[in-house]
Amino acid sequence: MSNKKKVLLVGAGNIAKTHAAALREIPGVELYGVFDVNAATAQGLVKEFGAGRVFNSIEEAAASDADTVHVLTPPDFHLSSAMPFVAAGKTVLLEKPVGVSTAECEQLREAAGQSGAVIGVNQNLVFNPAYVQLKEAIASGRLGKPRYLDYVYEVPLRQLAARQFGHWMFRKPLNILLEQAVHPLSQVLDLAGSVRELSVLAEDPVEISPGVGLHNACQVSLRCERMPAHMRFHVGAEFTVCRMTVVCDDGVAVADMFANQFHTLERTAYMEPVDAWLSARATGQQVKSQGFSVLRDYVIATAKLKPRSDAFYLGMKGSLQAFYQELQSQGKPRIDLDFGAELVSVCEQMAAAFKPLPAGATPVAEPAPTGDLVVVLGGTGFIGSHTVAALLGQGHRVRVMARGVNNLQPVFSRPGVEIVRGDVKNKADLERAIAGAPYVINLAHGGGGANFEAIRAAMVDSAVMVAEVCRAAGVQRMVHVGSIASLFLGDAGETITGATPPDPRPETRADYARAKALADQALMDIHQKTGFPIVLMRPGLVVGSGTSPFHSGLGFFNNDQYCVGWNGGQNALPWVLVGDCASAIVAAVTAPAAPGRAYNLVGDVRPSAREYLADLSRTIGRPLKFVPSSPTGLWLVEMGKWLIKRVTGRAVARPFKRDLMSRGLLAKIDCSNAKQDLGWQPVSDAATFHRQAMAVHAGEGSA
């Protein structure tokens, strides 16, 4: 019989994999079981990490003999997910935030008091390696007494950049603080102590949907138990800074959490000019040494010669390790319910200072359209919002199905638009959404996955199911919006037309392009075998208002400032404005010649990668740089990574030079059939393209 503590994970999303991996490195514990409302996701986690079992219900899990439960569900489900285990008297570790209100924290406290349950919170930034070094340096006394703490938290936000405003963190002003600000605040409270008083200078909110404001930036001054502190909070930043500076009587300590670097500013025994030089040299040596250590550890960890050692993972592992060590040594964790509840309280006080959105103009009533109903699947995104607007402009009624239906753009509140929640991979959802509609536009790609089989199931199988449901429901026409990624575009001497078939060698392409090619081929096979009217739309590099101008068609961006091109960056690229893309999609709904045909959607203004980035740099006033490369060089680098992973036993797909050639978009693309069949007239004026593709981003806020 094992004496290890049995750990149960509730929630099997991405963070669960990090918990499971960290638990492998912590002595005295074992992954006992998993519960998730999606049984397939739970099964996948169990298979990957060797957990004992999958539980069918949360009640079954709460009745099990698990010793400790990690609650890893979304924040608004923390209370309901944790309560059965707290009531059962188990030890519970909640992901941050511990709750979404002080009232929820009190409910947890009351329930724990009655059952004897122990509650901890995973605040992983408290165990960030650079922060731990800073804390140890201050505790040693070599810098003297700490007097003041300053924190700059300027970070990008993937969901914000992708305009995924349906995410929980955007639903009300407090949520962005509970999701993001608790990270730096956890370190502030850990080092400076409990907050006695605070004041907030909030910046103006940004309206992300009608009546919904995003408060993504503020400054907060805090009078804490051990020292005063000031924090700059900004999510959606272009340059990442996550840095704590502590001013002491005899030096300064600086920790950079994301770069995983710590250094100090200290004095020497020498006169001021010499001291300035020696101190600067010592600080520089610290920064140089730590920067090299980060690079060295990354290379060694990638080669599987040592465990994973990036700052995020080490912080997570340190948090879980401390939790179990403190349970064993003192019966309760230091980062407990009280600590987490104070963070929630501080966030509530900050949110109370946020400014409301200014009153908007009363919308002018407009008549509802009376035309044919068009169902748009996955229609709340970038292309979808413009497509819905174009459909309304043509007098169509629109029903939009999407997984997320919160904080949508104004177009989705217009008369004639019906919103239904659903998943394109769920047949019942599709049948409900499509019922009674003569036309369907499929913009949903089905999602991603951990491997190609999962991606194929999400993207290819979902497209086929949409077609089958449409056919069974008597839909008159289905317009499927794919991508030119389904084509091989690496031959500069080839001209691609609407008749060009999907890449005949999809196995040599990256997972996304491979799935797109297979989906296009599967849909054309259905049309040819059954006669069901399907139209394929293959947009190029779609740009315009509502998406980032940093398009992956240019190359890959390790950060927004530098773009490493797929080639030398001198060939014309297949750009298309989102408005032009939407107009072609809408035209394909009723164009007589469209069924059974594929249309490439590329505009007539086609700047090269170098030209586009240089123009964008001038327009938005940022020093953007294009770094030319070669497909051969990129392929050799990818092959080197692949060989290291294979040697260390990791089963990963081999990279193909052919895929990198296609990403360079060298082939000429002919859109004459779209212009002829659909009456399509994309923008041909360079100044108009510049205005709609680039100038629209000048002076934009971070949202």
XYZ file of C-alpha atoms in Angstrom:
703
model
C 0.000 0.000 0.000
C 1.309 3.447 -0.907
C 1.633 6.031 1.843
C 1.585 8.871 -0.631
C -1.079 11.555 -0.430
C -3.763 10.920 -3.027
C -4.357 14.028 -5.144
C -7.511 14.607 -7.162
C -7.694 17.232 -9.919
C -11.050 18.895 -10.538
C -10.845 20.450 -13.998
C -8.663 19.026 -16.773
C -7.819 22.131 -18.808
C -4.363 23.438 -19.689
C -3.405 24.405 -16.132
C -4.202 20.864 -15.007
C -1.314 19.553 -17.106
C 1.080 21.848 -15.268
C -0.259 20.676 -11.914
C 0.055 17.045 -12.990
C 3.613 17.540 -14.244
C 4.666 19.338 -11.048
C 3.127 16.650 -8.838
C 5.447 14.119 -10.472
C 8.400 16.010 -8.978
C 7.001 16.370 -5.461
C 7.777 13.489 -3.084
C 5.021 11.995 -1.004
C 2.124 12.696 -3.381
C 0.555 10.898 -6.323
C -2.042 11.802 -8.932
C -5.008 9.722 -7.844
C -7.838 10.811 -10.141
C -9.423 13.459 -12.342
C -12.896 14.906 -12.698
C -14.012 17.190 -15.527
C -17.441 17.825 -16.990
C -15.866 16.812 -20.310
C -15.090 13.144 -19.727
C -12.914 12.899 -22.863
C -10.670 15.699 -21.617
C -10.357 13.990 -18.243
C -9.532 10.675 -19.921
C -6.813 12.365 -21.963
C -5.186 13.773 -18.822
C -5.362 10.410 -17.056
C -3.779 8.681 -20.044
C -0.984 11.266 -20.338
C -0.052 11.382 -16.663
C -1.081 7.969 -15.403
C -3.725 8.981 -12.889
C -5.723 6.167 -11.345
C -9.219 6.936 -12.541
C -11.741 9.350 -14.017
C -14.706 10.226 -11.824
C -18.134 10.455 -13.411
C -19.502 13.182 -11.149
C -18.288 15.688 -8.616
C -20.344 13.897 -5.967
C -18.539 10.635 -6.710
C -15.203 12.453 -6.522
C -16.093 14.095 -3.191
C -17.010 10.690 -1.744
C -13.683 9.146 -2.798
C -10.716 8.575 -0.501
C -8.645 11.338 -2.107
C -6.632 13.260 0.498
C -6.191 16.531 -1.379
C -8.180 18.188 -4.141
C -6.862 20.782 -6.599
C -9.750 22.905 -7.912
C -8.746 24.061 -11.412
C -12.086 25.150 -12.862
C -12.769 28.694 -14.177
C -12.983 31.319 -11.380
C -16.766 31.642 -11.448
C -17.009 27.886 -10.763
C -14.483 27.802 -7.913
C -17.090 27.968 -5.155
C -19.430 25.337 -6.592
C -16.497 23.073 -7.486
C -14.815 23.356 -4.085
C -17.825 23.179 -1.780
C -18.499 19.417 -2.003
C -14.886 18.726 -0.996
C -14.801 21.405 1.709
C -18.028 20.000 3.147
C -16.415 16.551 3.139
C -13.547 17.912 5.236
C -10.857 17.377 2.614
C -7.774 19.497 2.027
C -8.433 21.787 -0.933
C -6.034 23.825 -3.067
C -7.823 26.397 -5.236
C -6.283 28.072 -8.242
C -6.256 31.842 -7.933
C -8.459 33.732 -7.310
C -9.818 31.822 -4.344
C -13.267 33.306 -5.089
C -14.899 35.989 -7.187
C -16.101 38.023 -4.187
C -15.496 38.414 -0.457
C -18.930 36.858 0.014
C -17.722 33.665 -1.688
C -14.610 33.681 0.488
C -16.809 33.910 3.571
C -18.890 30.962 2.387
C -15.725 28.907 2.026
C -14.491 30.018 5.444
C -17.787 29.120 7.119
C -17.947 25.708 5.443
C -14.309 24.949 6.325
C -14.968 25.953 9.921
C -17.804 23.468 10.158
C -16.033 20.540 8.455
C -12.424 21.124 9.474
C -11.285 21.352 5.847
C -7.980 23.063 5.098
C -7.952 25.513 2.174
C -4.925 26.820 0.303
C -4.543 29.004 -2.785
C -2.119 28.544 -5.664
C -0.470 31.969 -6.022
C 2.460 30.784 -8.101
C 4.113 34.199 -8.513
C 4.919 34.163 -4.778
C 7.301 31.319 -5.661
C 8.767 32.849 -8.829
C 12.543 32.179 -8.717
C 13.568 35.827 -9.184
C 11.145 36.965 -6.489
C 12.412 34.269 -4.113
C 15.961 35.601 -4.613
C 14.788 39.152 -3.908
C 12.981 38.078 -0.775
C 16.018 36.159 0.478
C 18.325 39.108 -0.194
C 16.125 41.445 1.834
C 15.731 38.910 4.640
C 19.536 38.565 4.854
C 19.821 42.212 5.920
C 22.665 43.037 3.539
C 20.620 45.804 1.888
C 19.404 47.296 5.164
C 15.819 47.867 6.125
C 13.307 47.877 3.236
C 11.535 51.218 2.926
C 9.493 51.234 -0.277
C 8.238 48.798 -2.903
C 7.477 49.694 -6.512
C 5.892 47.275 -8.967
C 5.415 47.661 -12.719
C 3.087 45.067 -14.221
C 2.809 45.729 -17.965
C 1.893 42.567 -19.822
C 0.276 41.529 -23.104
C -2.973 39.630 -22.940
C -3.669 36.987 -25.572
C -7.459 37.097 -25.168
C -7.433 40.876 -25.491
C -5.312 40.820 -28.643
C -7.610 38.161 -30.119
C -10.683 40.174 -29.085
C -12.084 37.190 -27.201
C -14.308 39.453 -25.143
C -16.604 36.627 -24.129
C -13.930 35.429 -21.693
C -14.892 35.561 -18.011
C -12.298 38.227 -17.218
C -14.061 40.768 -19.457
C -17.583 40.331 -18.123
C -17.340 42.972 -15.403
C -14.653 45.406 -14.199
C -13.623 43.400 -11.131
C -12.866 40.260 -13.110
C -9.778 41.571 -14.915
C -8.245 42.307 -11.505
C -9.154 38.889 -10.106
C -7.700 37.241 -13.203
C -4.549 39.343 -13.600
C -3.868 41.819 -10.773
C -3.817 39.102 -8.117
C -0.441 38.009 -9.541
C 1.578 41.123 -8.649
C -0.600 41.863 -5.620
C 0.226 38.445 -4.172
C 3.904 39.380 -4.120
C 3.189 42.852 -2.732
C 1.174 41.441 0.166
C 3.674 38.657 0.773
C 6.584 41.096 1.115
C 5.002 44.345 2.325
C 2.285 42.781 4.475
C -1.454 43.327 4.773
C -2.961 46.417 3.155
C -4.058 49.072 5.633
C -5.146 51.721 3.112
C -5.116 52.198 -0.638
C -5.882 54.794 -3.278
C -6.405 54.224 -6.979
C -5.844 56.406 -10.024
C -7.847 54.659 -12.727
C -7.483 55.325 -16.438
C -10.531 55.671 -18.642
C -12.186 52.383 -19.597
C -12.377 51.103 -23.154
C -15.800 50.044 -24.454
C -15.426 46.487 -25.742
C -19.123 45.856 -26.361
C -22.258 47.959 -25.905
C -22.239 49.217 -22.322
C -19.313 47.009 -21.251
C -16.098 48.753 -20.281
C -12.649 47.207 -19.902
C -10.552 48.802 -17.144
C -7.173 47.503 -18.193
C -4.906 50.129 -16.617
C -4.558 51.870 -13.271
C -2.079 52.954 -10.614
C -2.585 51.996 -6.986
C -0.788 53.261 -3.889
C -0.911 50.999 -0.854
C -0.016 51.584 2.787
C 0.960 48.117 3.922
C 1.922 46.611 7.244
C 5.702 46.609 6.646
C 6.277 49.263 3.991
C 4.395 51.451 1.501
C 3.995 50.200 -2.058
C 2.972 51.489 -5.463
C 1.838 49.394 -8.409
C 1.304 50.190 -12.074
C -1.153 47.691 -13.558
C -1.682 47.453 -17.314
C -2.785 44.447 -19.358
C -2.634 44.630 -23.136
C 0.810 46.246 -23.119
C 3.134 46.015 -26.096
C 6.354 45.605 -24.061
C 6.358 43.128 -21.191
C 7.557 44.404 -17.804
C 6.862 42.450 -14.629
C 9.351 44.004 -12.231
C 9.478 44.607 -8.499
C 11.909 47.154 -7.078
C 12.469 47.370 -3.319
C 14.373 50.408 -2.013
C 16.272 49.695 1.203
C 18.516 51.794 3.434
C 21.684 50.321 1.929
C 20.758 49.176 -1.544
C 18.046 48.337 -4.029
C 16.747 44.897 -4.983
C 15.167 44.290 -8.402
C 13.349 41.151 -9.554
C 12.122 40.675 -13.130
C 9.578 37.859 -12.990
C 9.113 37.145 -16.691
C 12.813 37.393 -17.570
C 13.601 35.400 -14.406
C 16.409 37.737 -13.366
C 17.383 39.261 -10.034
C 19.987 41.914 -9.335
C 20.903 44.494 -6.735
C 22.276 48.019 -6.668
C 24.797 48.325 -3.839
C 27.614 50.603 -2.667
C 31.352 50.034 -2.387
C 33.965 51.495 -0.050
C 35.352 53.874 -2.649
C 34.820 57.513 -3.582
C 31.721 58.358 -5.577
C 33.079 58.239 -9.169
C 34.859 54.932 -8.533
C 31.864 53.602 -6.622
C 29.577 54.443 -9.550
C 31.766 52.422 -11.900
C 32.265 49.441 -9.577
C 28.592 49.294 -8.605
C 27.452 49.456 -12.229
C 29.941 46.735 -13.176
C 28.762 44.462 -10.366
C 25.115 44.957 -11.337
C 25.939 44.343 -14.995
C 27.720 41.101 -14.130
C 24.680 39.929 -12.185
C 22.347 40.664 -15.107
C 24.712 39.046 -17.617
C 25.153 35.939 -15.505
C 21.448 35.476 -14.871
C 20.548 36.085 -18.504
C 23.024 33.395 -19.565
C 21.628 31.020 -16.939
C 18.126 31.405 -18.375
C 19.408 30.577 -21.884
C 21.536 27.662 -20.637
C 18.712 26.136 -18.629
C 16.322 26.441 -21.567
C 18.706 24.586 -23.882
C 19.443 21.855 -21.337
C 15.758 21.421 -20.451
C 14.796 21.273 -24.152
C 17.350 18.493 -24.570
C 15.685 16.713 -21.626
C 19.011 16.722 -19.749
C 17.311 18.387 -16.788
C 13.697 18.976 -15.736
C 11.693 21.893 -17.073
C 13.116 25.110 -15.603
C 11.237 28.104 -17.002
C 10.080 30.688 -14.466
C 6.374 29.881 -14.796
C 6.847 26.174 -14.206
C 9.310 26.669 -11.352
C 6.862 29.053 -9.690
C 4.049 26.528 -10.054
C 6.176 23.682 -8.759
C 7.429 25.822 -5.873
C 3.879 26.749 -4.907
C 2.659 23.137 -4.877
C 5.801 21.945 -3.128
C 5.444 24.538 -0.375
C 1.766 23.674 0.010
C 2.499 20.005 0.719
C 5.588 20.655 2.845
C 3.704 23.129 5.035
C 0.756 20.754 5.380
C 3.146 18.120 6.674
C 5.175 20.414 8.953
C 2.498 22.697 10.389
C -0.861 21.351 9.287
C -1.810 24.288 7.080
C -0.327 26.263 4.163
C 1.068 29.767 4.491
C -0.745 30.900 1.328
C -4.164 30.048 2.695
C -7.780 31.134 2.441
C -7.122 34.281 4.482
C -4.305 35.327 2.144
C -6.434 34.675 -0.948
C -9.458 36.431 0.569
C -7.410 39.572 1.246
C -6.335 39.644 -2.391
C -9.991 39.455 -3.439
C -10.816 42.291 -1.024
C -8.023 44.495 -2.392
C -9.236 43.859 -5.952
C -12.772 44.833 -4.934
C -11.497 48.086 -3.405
C -9.571 48.855 -6.591
C -12.565 48.097 -8.798
C -14.721 50.433 -6.706
C -12.536 53.312 -7.911
C -12.976 52.513 -11.602
C -14.728 55.132 -13.671
C -17.973 54.174 -15.398
C -18.281 54.358 -19.136
C -19.582 57.713 -20.331
C -23.218 57.626 -21.369
C -23.515 56.758 -25.028
C -25.888 58.157 -27.577
C -29.302 56.528 -27.722
C -29.234 54.146 -30.695
C -31.473 55.036 -33.572
C -34.175 52.444 -34.116
C -33.801 50.635 -37.410
C -36.232 48.298 -39.120
C -35.545 44.586 -38.932
C -34.605 42.964 -42.249
C -37.149 40.605 -43.778
C -34.990 38.662 -46.226
C -33.949 35.022 -46.180
C -32.456 33.636 -42.979
C -28.728 32.920 -43.100
C -27.098 30.934 -40.294
C -23.501 31.909 -39.555
C -21.599 29.298 -37.567
C -18.709 30.694 -35.521
C -19.773 34.142 -36.584
C -18.759 36.278 -33.592
C -15.095 36.630 -34.527
C -13.191 39.030 -36.765
C -14.424 37.913 -40.196
C -17.776 36.878 -38.737
C -18.697 40.315 -37.411
C -18.039 41.894 -40.813
C -19.918 39.098 -42.569
C -22.972 39.595 -40.334
C -22.887 43.335 -41.075
C -22.688 42.612 -44.807
C -25.606 40.165 -44.608
C -27.745 42.748 -42.818
C -26.767 45.266 -45.445
C -28.179 42.915 -48.078
C -31.454 42.552 -46.160
C -30.872 39.066 -44.763
C -31.966 37.906 -41.350
C -29.062 36.328 -39.476
C -28.795 33.618 -36.843
C -25.321 33.352 -35.313
C -24.131 30.282 -33.431
C -21.015 30.546 -31.272
C -19.566 29.014 -28.115
C -19.201 32.413 -26.454
C -22.111 34.857 -26.579
C -21.031 37.459 -24.000
C -19.666 40.959 -24.681
C -20.343 40.842 -28.407
C -19.787 43.720 -30.794
C -22.613 46.185 -31.550
C -23.493 44.533 -34.865
C -24.829 41.509 -32.968
C -27.370 43.688 -31.157
C -28.922 45.006 -34.356
C -32.472 44.071 -35.392
C -32.576 40.909 -37.438
C -29.730 39.165 -35.545
C -30.437 36.120 -33.382
C -27.662 34.708 -31.179
C -27.608 31.064 -30.098
C -24.992 29.300 -28.020
C -23.561 26.124 -29.490
C -20.498 24.126 -30.454
C -19.833 23.212 -34.065
C -18.634 19.776 -32.886
C -22.031 19.060 -31.281
C -24.587 17.657 -33.722
C -27.600 18.620 -31.600
C -26.352 22.224 -31.395
C -25.950 22.314 -35.175
C -29.410 20.895 -35.819
C -30.974 23.464 -33.497
C -29.079 26.370 -35.063
C -29.673 25.367 -38.683
C -33.361 24.516 -38.386
C -35.473 26.444 -40.880
C -32.579 28.233 -42.600
C -32.092 27.990 -46.371
C -28.447 29.146 -46.226
C -25.516 28.380 -43.913
C -22.102 30.043 -43.724
C -19.522 28.029 -41.792
C -16.811 30.220 -40.301
C -16.112 27.893 -37.358
C -12.845 25.979 -37.566
C -13.664 23.641 -34.652
C -10.688 24.476 -32.437
C -7.231 23.039 -31.974
C -5.775 20.088 -30.121
C -2.690 18.583 -28.537
C -1.828 16.539 -31.656
C -2.850 16.246 -35.275
C -5.528 13.647 -34.615
C -7.252 16.025 -32.205
C -6.917 18.900 -34.683
C -8.232 16.757 -37.533
C -11.214 15.733 -35.415
C -11.919 19.355 -34.532
C -11.440 20.932 -37.959
C -12.104 18.229 -40.556
C -14.741 16.137 -38.803
C -16.661 19.219 -37.691
C -16.743 20.581 -41.255
C -18.048 17.254 -42.530
C -20.689 17.125 -39.781
C -21.858 20.641 -40.653
C -22.308 19.573 -44.266
C -24.170 16.411 -43.273
C -26.500 18.257 -40.910
C -27.151 20.934 -43.540
C -27.933 18.308 -46.150
C -30.284 16.447 -43.825
C -32.054 19.686 -42.899
C -32.689 20.613 -46.547
C -30.362 23.621 -46.578
C -30.194 25.077 -50.069
C -26.529 26.076 -49.926
C -23.568 25.886 -47.560
C -20.686 28.335 -47.832
C -17.565 27.028 -46.101
C -14.895 29.601 -45.271
C -11.475 27.992 -45.180
C -8.091 29.509 -45.998
C -5.474 29.693 -48.717
C -3.374 27.703 -46.223
C -5.080 24.625 -47.711
C -3.115 25.214 -50.939
C 0.570 24.737 -51.664
C 1.872 28.246 -52.341
C 5.635 27.695 -52.365
C 6.263 27.668 -56.140
C 6.934 31.150 -57.523
C 6.327 29.895 -61.052
C 2.823 28.596 -60.367
C -0.460 30.481 -60.706
C -3.149 29.422 -58.260
C -6.755 29.649 -59.458
C -10.083 28.735 -57.944
C -9.794 25.397 -59.718
C -6.491 24.549 -58.037
C -7.134 21.608 -55.685
C -6.035 21.518 -52.059
C -2.413 20.586 -51.399
C -2.011 17.025 -52.747
C 0.661 16.325 -50.112
C -0.982 17.549 -46.913
C 1.168 15.226 -44.789
C 4.140 17.549 -45.495
C 2.370 20.557 -44.012
C 1.955 21.859 -40.481
C -1.136 20.675 -38.612
C -3.336 23.726 -39.334
C -2.640 23.771 -43.091
C -2.913 20.004 -43.278
C -6.333 20.040 -41.621
C -7.522 22.882 -43.856
C -6.509 20.929 -46.972
C -8.236 17.767 -45.756
C -11.402 19.689 -44.836
C -11.609 21.305 -48.283
C -11.115 17.952 -49.999
C -13.710 16.220 -47.808
C -16.315 18.882 -48.552
C -15.680 18.752 -52.301
C -16.030 14.957 -52.139
C -19.434 15.367 -50.455
C -20.544 17.787 -53.165
C -19.382 15.504 -55.979
C -20.931 12.359 -54.491
C -24.254 13.792 -53.323
C -24.744 16.976 -55.326
C -25.253 18.962 -52.112
C -24.416 22.600 -53.008
C -21.214 23.583 -51.192
C -19.103 26.653 -51.927
C -15.490 26.915 -50.732
C -14.063 30.326 -49.880
C -10.296 30.603 -49.392
C -9.386 34.025 -47.954
C -5.804 35.244 -48.093
C -4.168 37.316 -45.351
C -7.206 39.105 -43.914
C -6.564 42.519 -42.361
C -8.605 45.463 -41.156
C -10.411 46.862 -38.156
C -10.932 44.308 -35.426
C -7.742 42.254 -35.640
C -4.048 42.690 -34.992
C -2.009 44.132 -37.889
C 0.832 41.727 -36.976
C -0.265 38.965 -39.329
C 1.445 35.564 -39.206
C 1.588 35.633 -43.010
C 4.500 38.059 -42.675
C 6.573 35.640 -40.628
C 6.709 34.710 -36.967
C 6.791 37.280 -34.202
C 8.751 36.397 -31.074
C 7.494 39.839 -30.064
C 5.544 42.589 -31.805
C 8.643 44.580 -32.750
C 10.578 41.987 -34.727
C 9.160 39.833 -37.499
C 11.308 36.944 -38.694
C 10.137 36.466 -42.266
C 9.402 33.168 -43.933
C 11.835 34.252 -46.651
C 13.516 37.449 -47.830
C 10.197 39.301 -47.700
C 10.285 40.753 -51.205
C 7.481 38.840 -52.940
C 3.947 40.218 -53.168
C 1.674 38.836 -50.452
C -2.009 37.848 -50.835
C -3.671 40.488 -48.643
C -7.407 41.004 -48.512
C -9.363 43.602 -46.556
C -11.914 42.116 -44.201
C -14.727 44.122 -45.770
C -13.865 42.730 -49.195
C -13.668 39.230 -47.753
C -17.127 39.595 -46.158
C -18.702 40.938 -49.348
C -17.453 37.916 -51.319
C -18.770 35.480 -48.696
C -22.209 37.096 -48.790
C -22.263 37.117 -52.580
C -21.486 33.392 -52.608
C -24.691 32.686 -50.653
C -26.890 33.338 -53.690
C -24.589 33.542 -56.755
C -25.980 31.026 -59.318
C -22.589 29.748 -60.492
C -21.053 29.294 -57.017
C -22.070 25.753 -55.906
C -19.269 23.242 -56.339
C -16.647 25.912 -56.879
C -13.780 27.307 -54.800
C -12.872 30.977 -54.699
C -9.571 32.512 -53.659
C -10.152 35.852 -51.934
C -7.133 38.079 -52.453
C -7.298 41.797 -53.057
C -5.612 43.763 -55.808
C -3.202 45.631 -53.480
C -0.429 43.220 -52.527
C 2.553 44.790 -50.722
C 5.491 42.556 -49.823
C 6.284 41.717 -46.214
C 9.028 44.353 -46.141
C 6.756 47.003 -47.661
C 3.829 46.190 -45.381
C 5.877 46.261 -42.183
C 7.707 49.457 -43.145
C 4.402 51.187 -43.918
C 2.859 49.894 -40.695
C 5.876 51.116 -38.703
C 5.513 54.648 -40.088
C 1.755 54.620 -39.587
C 1.571 53.513 -35.951
C 4.835 55.151 -34.910
C 6.654 52.052 -33.671
C 10.165 50.841 -34.647
C 9.076 47.613 -36.334
C 11.781 45.536 -37.981
C 11.637 42.832 -40.630
C 14.308 40.145 -40.262
C 14.796 38.250 -43.551
C 15.465 34.539 -43.470
C 15.450 31.550 -45.787
C 13.201 28.495 -45.759
C 16.319 26.313 -45.742
C 17.739 28.052 -42.693
C 14.420 27.903 -40.841
C 14.058 24.234 -41.744
C 17.550 23.379 -40.470
C 16.753 25.068 -37.159
C 13.470 23.167 -36.879
C 15.216 19.910 -37.812
C 17.767 20.531 -35.065
C 14.984 20.984 -32.505
C 13.234 17.891 -33.840
C 16.381 15.760 -33.579
C 16.970 16.845 -29.978
C 13.390 15.962 -29.064
C 13.576 12.612 -30.852
C 16.888 11.699 -29.205
C 15.368 12.459 -25.817
C 12.402 10.190 -26.530
C 9.695 12.682 -27.455
C 7.312 11.632 -30.237
C 6.973 14.796 -32.334
C 6.118 15.342 -35.986
C 9.000 15.919 -38.345
C 9.219 19.424 -39.859
C 9.136 19.707 -43.668
C 10.912 22.343 -45.723
C 7.972 22.202 -48.133
C 5.686 23.644 -45.444
C 8.059 26.566 -44.840
C 8.244 27.180 -48.594
C 4.441 27.390 -48.737
C 4.363 29.849 -45.832
C 6.457 32.210 -47.938
C 3.425 32.619 -50.265
C 5.498 32.792 -53.448
C 2.838 31.580 -55.907
C 0.727 33.997 -57.929
C -2.957 33.908 -57.009
C -5.677 34.456 -59.596
C -9.100 35.545 -58.306
C -10.770 36.068 -61.684
C -13.467 33.456 -61.096
C -14.550 35.215 -57.870
C -14.774 38.513 -59.748
C -16.725 36.929 -62.579
C -19.087 34.601 -60.668
C -19.651 36.745 -57.577
C -19.374 40.201 -59.104
C -16.571 40.762 -56.579
C -14.714 44.056 -56.703
C -11.994 44.167 -54.021
C -10.201 47.415 -53.248
C -7.596 48.238 -55.885
C -6.480 51.625 -54.577
C -3.292 51.539 -52.462
C -4.332 54.541 -50.384
C -7.647 52.906 -49.475
C -5.854 49.688 -48.562
C -3.440 51.636 -46.369
C -6.286 53.429 -44.623
C -8.303 50.284 -43.898
C -5.428 47.879 -43.173
C -2.976 50.109 -41.306
C -4.181 53.622 -40.511
C -7.138 52.083 -38.680
C -4.609 50.943 -36.039
C -2.884 54.300 -35.578
C -3.445 55.675 -32.099
C -5.319 52.571 -30.962
C -5.467 51.839 -27.273
C -4.203 48.523 -26.001
C -7.670 47.036 -26.347
